GROMACS .gro file of C-alpha atoms in nm:
model
  292
    1MET     CA    1  10.128   7.965   6.474
    2ARG     CA    2  10.060   8.300   6.708
    3GLN     CA    3  10.123   8.051   7.081
    4ASN     CA    4  10.437   7.964   6.878
    5GLY     CA    5  10.537   8.265   6.813
    6ASN     CA    6  10.498   8.383   7.102
    7GLN     CA    7  10.641   8.068   7.271
    8VAL     CA    8  10.955   8.185   7.075
    9ALA     CA    9  10.973   8.583   7.140
   10LYS     CA   10  10.979   8.424   7.504
   11GLU     CA   11  11.241   8.250   7.482
   12LYS     CA   12  11.449   8.464   7.403
   13TYR     CA   13  11.380   8.795   7.499
   14GLU     CA   14  11.339   8.601   7.872
   15LYS     CA   15  11.561   8.378   7.810
   16HIS     CA   16  11.805   8.526   8.115
   17VAL     CA   17  11.558   8.715   8.317
   18PRO     CA   18  11.732   8.699   8.694
   19LEU     CA   19  11.613   8.474   8.958
   20PHE     CA   20  11.523   8.785   9.153
   21TYR     CA   21  11.402   9.018   8.957
   22ARG     CA   22  11.039   9.100   8.999
   23GLN     CA   23  10.779   8.986   8.647
   24PRO     CA   24  10.455   9.145   8.682
   25GLY     CA   25  10.183   9.004   8.771
   26PRO     CA   26   9.788   9.075   8.751
   27ASN     CA   27   9.759   9.404   9.050
   28ASP     CA   28  10.084   9.521   8.934
   29PRO     CA   29  10.133   9.932   8.914
   30ASP     CA   30  10.154  10.009   8.584
   31VAL     CA   31  10.554  10.152   8.580
   32VAL     CA   32  10.635   9.773   8.693
   33ARG     CA   33  10.487   9.679   8.360
   34GLU     CA   34  10.594   9.932   8.173
   35GLN     CA   35  10.957   9.895   8.236
   36TRP     CA   36  10.918   9.522   8.253
   37VAL     CA   37  10.809   9.519   7.839
   38ARG     CA   38  11.099   9.832   7.837
   39ALA     CA   39  11.324   9.579   7.944
   40LYS     CA   40  11.288   9.290   7.748
   41TYR     CA   41  11.246   9.484   7.405
   42ASP     CA   42  11.357   9.832   7.397
   43ARG     CA   43  11.680   9.761   7.600
   44LYS     CA   44  11.686   9.369   7.559
   45GLU     CA   45  11.854   9.355   7.923
   46PHE     CA   46  11.811   8.992   7.934
   47VAL     CA   47  11.854   8.839   7.585
   48GLN     CA   48  12.246   8.783   7.680
   49GLU     CA   49  12.347   8.621   8.032
   50ASN     CA   50  12.459   8.923   8.245
   51GLY     CA   51  12.310   9.157   8.035
   52VAL     CA   52  12.240   9.422   8.315
   53SER     CA   53  12.327   9.469   8.622
   54TYR     CA   54  12.154   9.718   8.897
   55LEU     CA   55  12.467   9.747   9.089
   56GLN     CA   56  12.815   9.884   8.990
   57GLY     CA   57  13.098   9.717   9.165
   58GLY     CA   58  12.764   9.655   9.447
   59ILE     CA   59  12.724   9.935   9.481
   60LYS     CA   60  12.432  10.165   9.393
   61GLU     CA   61  12.365  10.560   9.456
   62GLY     CA   62  12.168  10.786   9.327
   63PHE     CA   63  11.909  11.106   9.422
   64LEU     CA   64  11.568  10.989   9.519
   65HIS     CA   65  11.250  11.248   9.664
   66LYS     CA   66  11.219  11.127  10.023
   67ARG     CA   67  10.894  11.246  10.181
   68ARG     CA   68  11.003  11.443  10.507
   69LYS     CA   69  10.904  11.326  10.777
   70ASP     CA   70  10.674  11.563  10.975
   71ASP     CA   71  10.493  11.716  10.640
   72ASN     CA   72  10.393  11.705  10.334
   73LYS     CA   73  10.730  11.802  10.128
   74PHE     CA   74  10.946  11.593   9.945
   75GLN     CA   75  11.304  11.695   9.913
   76LEU     CA   76  11.587  11.507   9.716
   77ARG     CA   77  11.832  11.288   9.944
   78ARG     CA   78  12.108  11.075   9.839
   79PHE     CA   79  12.101  10.754   9.910
   80LEU     CA   80  12.362  10.489   9.894
   81LEU     CA   81  12.303  10.080   9.846
   82ASN     CA   82  12.630   9.876   9.981
   83GLU     CA   83  12.598   9.499   9.863
   84HIS     CA   84  12.916   9.493  10.044
   85ASP     CA   85  12.771   9.503  10.410
   86TYR     CA   86  12.435   9.466  10.307
   87THR     CA   87  12.299   9.852  10.359
   88LEU     CA   88  12.129  10.129  10.284
   89ARG     CA   89  12.217  10.449  10.340
   90TYR     CA   90  12.066  10.805  10.270
   91PHE     CA   91  12.212  11.107  10.367
   92VAL     CA   92  12.053  11.492  10.412
   93ASN     CA   93  12.417  11.628  10.427
   94GLU     CA   94  12.662  11.521  10.177
   95ASN     CA   95  12.953  11.641  10.415
   96LYS     CA   96  12.803  11.441  10.732
   97GLU     CA   97  12.738  11.070  10.799
   98PRO     CA   98  12.443  10.925  10.687
   99LYS     CA   99  12.054  11.024  10.855
  100ASP     CA  100  12.039  10.643  10.907
  101VAL     CA  101  12.152  10.282  10.776
  102ILE     CA  102  11.900  10.018  10.692
  103ALA     CA  103  11.992   9.701  10.715
  104VAL     CA  104  11.899   9.545  10.414
  105MET     CA  105  11.815   9.185  10.599
  106ASP     CA  106  11.535   9.345  10.801
  107MET     CA  107  11.411   9.607  10.551
  108ASN     CA  108  11.131   9.549  10.280
  109ALA     CA  109  11.000   9.792   9.981
  110CYS     CA  110  10.692   9.768   9.779
  111PHE     CA  111  10.540   9.995   9.531
  112CYS     CA  112  10.268  10.250   9.654
  113ALA     CA  113  10.107  10.425   9.341
  114GLY     CA  114   9.802  10.450   9.468
  115LYS     CA  115   9.868  10.604   9.803
  116MET     CA  116  10.134  10.818   9.681
  117GLY     CA  117   9.900  10.950   9.399
  118ILE     CA  118  10.253  10.946   9.234
  119PRO     CA  119  10.362  10.683   8.950
  120ASN     CA  120  10.712  10.612   9.046
  121ALA     CA  121  10.680  10.579   9.414
  122LEU     CA  122  10.833  10.325   9.647
  123GLN     CA  123  10.756  10.259  10.059
  124ILE     CA  124  11.074  10.120  10.251
  125THR     CA  125  10.982   9.949  10.575
  126TYR     CA  126  11.218   9.870  10.869
  127THR     CA  127  11.268   9.848  11.235
  128LYS     CA  128  11.405  10.152  11.399
  129ASP     CA  129  11.400  10.218  11.796
  130GLY     CA  130  11.158   9.919  11.845
  131SER     CA  131  10.923  10.041  11.597
  132THR     CA  132  10.833  10.028  11.175
  133ARG     CA  133  10.992  10.328  11.032
  134CYS     CA  134  10.809  10.431  10.668
  135LEU     CA  135  11.054  10.601  10.415
  136TYR     CA  136  10.834  10.690  10.117
  137LEU     CA  137  11.008  10.759   9.788
  138TYR     CA  138  11.015  10.805   9.416
  139THR     CA  139  11.164  10.919   9.118
  140GLU     CA  140  11.115  11.159   8.786
  141ASP     CA  141  11.188  10.809   8.544
  142GLY     CA  142  11.002  10.473   8.599
  143LYS     CA  143  11.284  10.293   8.504
  144ASP     CA  144  11.474  10.467   8.789
  145ILE     CA  145  11.238  10.401   9.081
  146VAL     CA  146  11.232   9.990   8.901
  147ASP     CA  147  11.596   9.979   8.882
  148TRP     CA  148  11.595  10.114   9.273
  149TYR     CA  149  11.402   9.822   9.346
  150ASN     CA  150  11.567   9.578   9.172
  151ALA     CA  151  11.889   9.637   9.309
  152PHE     CA  152  11.734   9.644   9.639
  153ARG     CA  153  11.586   9.268   9.550
  154ALA     CA  154  11.944   9.169   9.445
  155THR     CA  155  12.109   9.257   9.729
  156LYS     CA  156  11.937   9.073   9.963
  157PHE     CA  157  11.915   8.736   9.669
  158THR     CA  158  12.319   8.821   9.740
  159LEU     CA  159  12.257   8.795  10.130
  160ASN     CA  160  12.010   8.501  10.134
  161ARG     CA  161  12.249   8.293   9.918
  162VAL     CA  162  12.530   8.361  10.193
  163ALA     CA  163  12.296   8.320  10.484
  164PHE     CA  164  12.088   8.037  10.369
  165PRO     CA  165  12.414   7.783  10.188
  166GLY     CA  166  12.220   7.544   9.972
  167THR     CA  167  11.886   7.647   9.999
  168ASN     CA  168  11.738   7.639   9.666
  169ALA     CA  169  11.840   7.961   9.468
  170SER     CA  170  11.423   7.951   9.356
  171VAL     CA  171  11.383   7.929   9.744
  172LEU     CA  172  11.599   8.223   9.782
  173ALA     CA  173  11.431   8.454   9.497
  174GLN     CA  174  11.044   8.408   9.723
  175ASN     CA  175  11.154   8.566   9.974
  176LEU     CA  176  11.256   8.870   9.961
  177PHE     CA  177  11.023   9.163   9.941
  178LYS     CA  178  10.647   9.110   9.988
  179ASP     CA  179  10.354   9.372   9.896
  180PHE     CA  180  10.100   9.453  10.161
  181THR     CA  181   9.854   9.183  10.236
  182LYS     CA  182   9.613   9.432  10.232
  183GLU     CA  183   9.590   9.883  10.324
  184GLY     CA  184   9.297  10.103  10.434
  185TRP     CA  185   9.089  10.340  10.574
  186LEU     CA  186   8.895  10.142  10.881
  187TRP     CA  187   8.703  10.278  11.188
  188LYS     CA  188   8.859  10.238  11.529
  189THR     CA  189   8.628  10.280  11.895
  190GLY     CA  190   8.867  10.253  12.212
  191PRO     CA  191   8.885   9.952  12.454
  192SER     CA  192   8.556  10.038  12.675
  193GLY     CA  193   8.363  10.141  12.397
  194LYS     CA  194   8.285  10.472  12.528
  195GLU     CA  195   8.515  10.611  12.302
  196SER     CA  196   8.396  10.821  11.989
  197TRP     CA  197   8.474  10.614  11.659
  198LYS     CA  198   8.814  10.751  11.512
  199GLN     CA  199   8.930  10.659  11.094
  200ARG     CA  200   9.292  10.555  11.143
  201TRP     CA  201   9.446  10.407  10.814
  202PHE     CA  202   9.530  10.014  10.835
  203THR     CA  203   9.811   9.801  10.711
  204LEU     CA  204   9.819   9.435  10.699
  205HIS     CA  205  10.207   9.351  10.633
  206ASP     CA  206  10.309   8.933  10.660
  207ARG     CA  207  10.178   8.882  11.002
  208TYR     CA  208  10.158   9.228  11.155
  209LEU     CA  209   9.879   9.457  11.168
  210MET     CA  210   9.962   9.855  11.236
  211TYR     CA  211   9.759  10.127  11.163
  212PHE     CA  212   9.835  10.524  11.154
  213ASN     CA  213   9.698  10.833  11.156
  214MET     CA  214   9.747  10.889  10.765
  215PRO     CA  215   9.792  10.696  10.535
  216LEU     CA  216  10.245  10.838  10.467
  217ASP     CA  217  10.273  10.891  10.845
  218ALA     CA  218  10.619  10.728  10.923
  219TYR     CA  219  10.554  10.530  11.216
  220PRO     CA  220  10.208  10.389  11.298
  221ILE     CA  221  10.010  10.455  11.624
  222LYS     CA  222  10.040  10.058  11.717
  223GLU     CA  223  10.123   9.748  11.528
  224VAL     CA  224  10.034   9.387  11.684
  225PHE     CA  225  10.178   9.090  11.580
  226LEU     CA  226   9.915   8.867  11.436
  227GLY     CA  227   9.945   8.482  11.549
  228ILE     CA  228   9.784   8.165  11.459
  229ASN     CA  229   9.406   8.011  11.583
  230ASP     CA  230   9.530   7.818  11.825
  231GLN     CA  231   9.686   8.100  12.009
  232GLY     CA  232   9.420   8.279  12.058
  233TYR     CA  233   9.419   8.512  11.787
  234LYS     CA  234   9.048   8.555  11.588
  235VAL     CA  235   8.877   8.718  11.353
  236LYS     CA  236   8.462   8.746  11.385
  237GLU     CA  237   8.204   8.948  11.242
  238GLY     CA  238   8.027   9.207  11.483
  239LEU     CA  239   8.127   9.394  11.812
  240PRO     CA  240   8.089   9.232  12.164
  241PRO     CA  241   7.754   9.278  12.373
  242GLY     CA  242   7.770   9.650  12.468
  243TYR     CA  243   7.896   9.785  12.190
  244LYS     CA  244   7.723  10.006  11.932
  245GLU     CA  245   7.860   9.993  11.543
  246LYS     CA  246   7.906  10.339  11.414
  247GLU     CA  247   7.612  10.449  11.205
  248HIS     CA  248   7.608  10.355  10.860
  249SER     CA  249   7.910  10.087  10.876
  250TYR     CA  250   7.993   9.746  10.887
  251GLY     CA  251   8.172   9.619  11.274
  252PHE     CA  252   8.407   9.322  11.326
  253THR     CA  253   8.668   9.217  11.639
  254VAL     CA  254   9.035   9.100  11.651
  255LYS     CA  255   9.099   8.916  11.914
  256VAL     CA  256   9.461   8.878  12.016
  257PRO     CA  257   9.583   8.752  12.321
  258GLY     CA  258   9.511   9.061  12.635
  259ARG     CA  259   9.312   9.272  12.385
  260GLU     CA  260   8.997   9.264  12.150
  261PHE     CA  261   9.044   9.583  11.878
  262LYS     CA  262   8.635   9.667  11.765
  263LEU     CA  263   8.662   9.809  11.423
  264CYS     CA  264   8.397   9.889  11.151
  265CYS     CA  265   8.409   9.965  10.757
  266ASP     CA  266   8.177  10.175  10.546
  267THR     CA  267   8.052   9.858  10.320
  268HIS     CA  268   7.964   9.515  10.369
  269SER     CA  269   8.193   9.430  10.098
  270GLU     CA  270   8.542   9.573  10.248
  271ARG     CA  271   8.401   9.450  10.576
  272GLN     CA  272   8.457   9.017  10.416
  273ALA     CA  273   8.776   9.168  10.292
  274TRP     CA  274   8.913   9.270  10.567
  275MET     CA  275   8.779   8.898  10.736
  276LYS     CA  276   8.900   8.727  10.470
  277ALA     CA  277   9.269   8.898  10.503
  278LEU     CA  278   9.289   8.823  10.864
  279ALA     CA  279   9.156   8.464  10.841
  280THR     CA  280   9.392   8.375  10.636
  281VAL     CA  281   9.645   8.490  10.848
  282PHE     CA  282   9.538   8.364  11.159
  283HIS     CA  283   9.508   7.947  11.002
  284THR     CA  284   9.795   8.000  10.817
  285PRO     CA  285  10.136   7.856  11.016
  286LEU     CA  286  10.411   8.005  11.217
  287ALA     CA  287  10.711   8.015  10.937
  288ALA     CA  288  11.073   7.942  10.995
  289GLN     CA  289  11.301   8.218  10.807
  290LEU     CA  290  11.301   8.038  10.521
  291PRO     CA  291  11.110   7.713  10.390
  292GLU     CA  292  11.267   7.415  10.362
   0.00000   0.00000   0.00000
């Protein structure tokens, strides 16, 4: 009886969930799960077709708290998402040109409550001057940040439909934004083995490994493209001969063409998790922009 009741409720309250809408998984932050429940049962956003719109006339604008590039302070900035030219702009001064214009095609967005220590937090990454630029944003209200996130997804979904005509819409919806595969502190030494061990914040995102001085830095110190095993990309437990692991740590080596990165974790389980994540990337074929 209960199972039948659940199915009836699902058919009613989830009947018209947009393909681009992020439905929560077991590892999603609280704000995503909470707003999913409220959208279904309190606001009944998916009962009627086109029952909710995240952009008005192809536009969404409003104020978000943005972390300043050079310190820990957040300031309110006006953001303008435009579905007509597929851009996100933000402004420092209302009477001046936008501080930056971000192409949605090249943008990624993911929730980052744990890293920022703020429940309604979002990280946007995009390419700027040949490097990855990171924006850290938050809102006071949980609905607001989830609505912004789904507006980004709606815009990219529309863009994908234009860029890849004839591709199944469900496939397009799976190729919007990606969460970071893994993040955390690692110890790193230099190429000669004589340098001291320094702690760096590492982020594995799709096929890129980046490391930062601090988790909320605007730009990485370095970012490395990760290919496949047959191209010489490897991960191996331990360090090469002549290199000594940091005391009370667990070392591993990431080999890319022309360079080896010697890294250490504070625990054995973390080393295993990083090695598994990297090995998965190295064993995954290089993909086209979108699957067939």
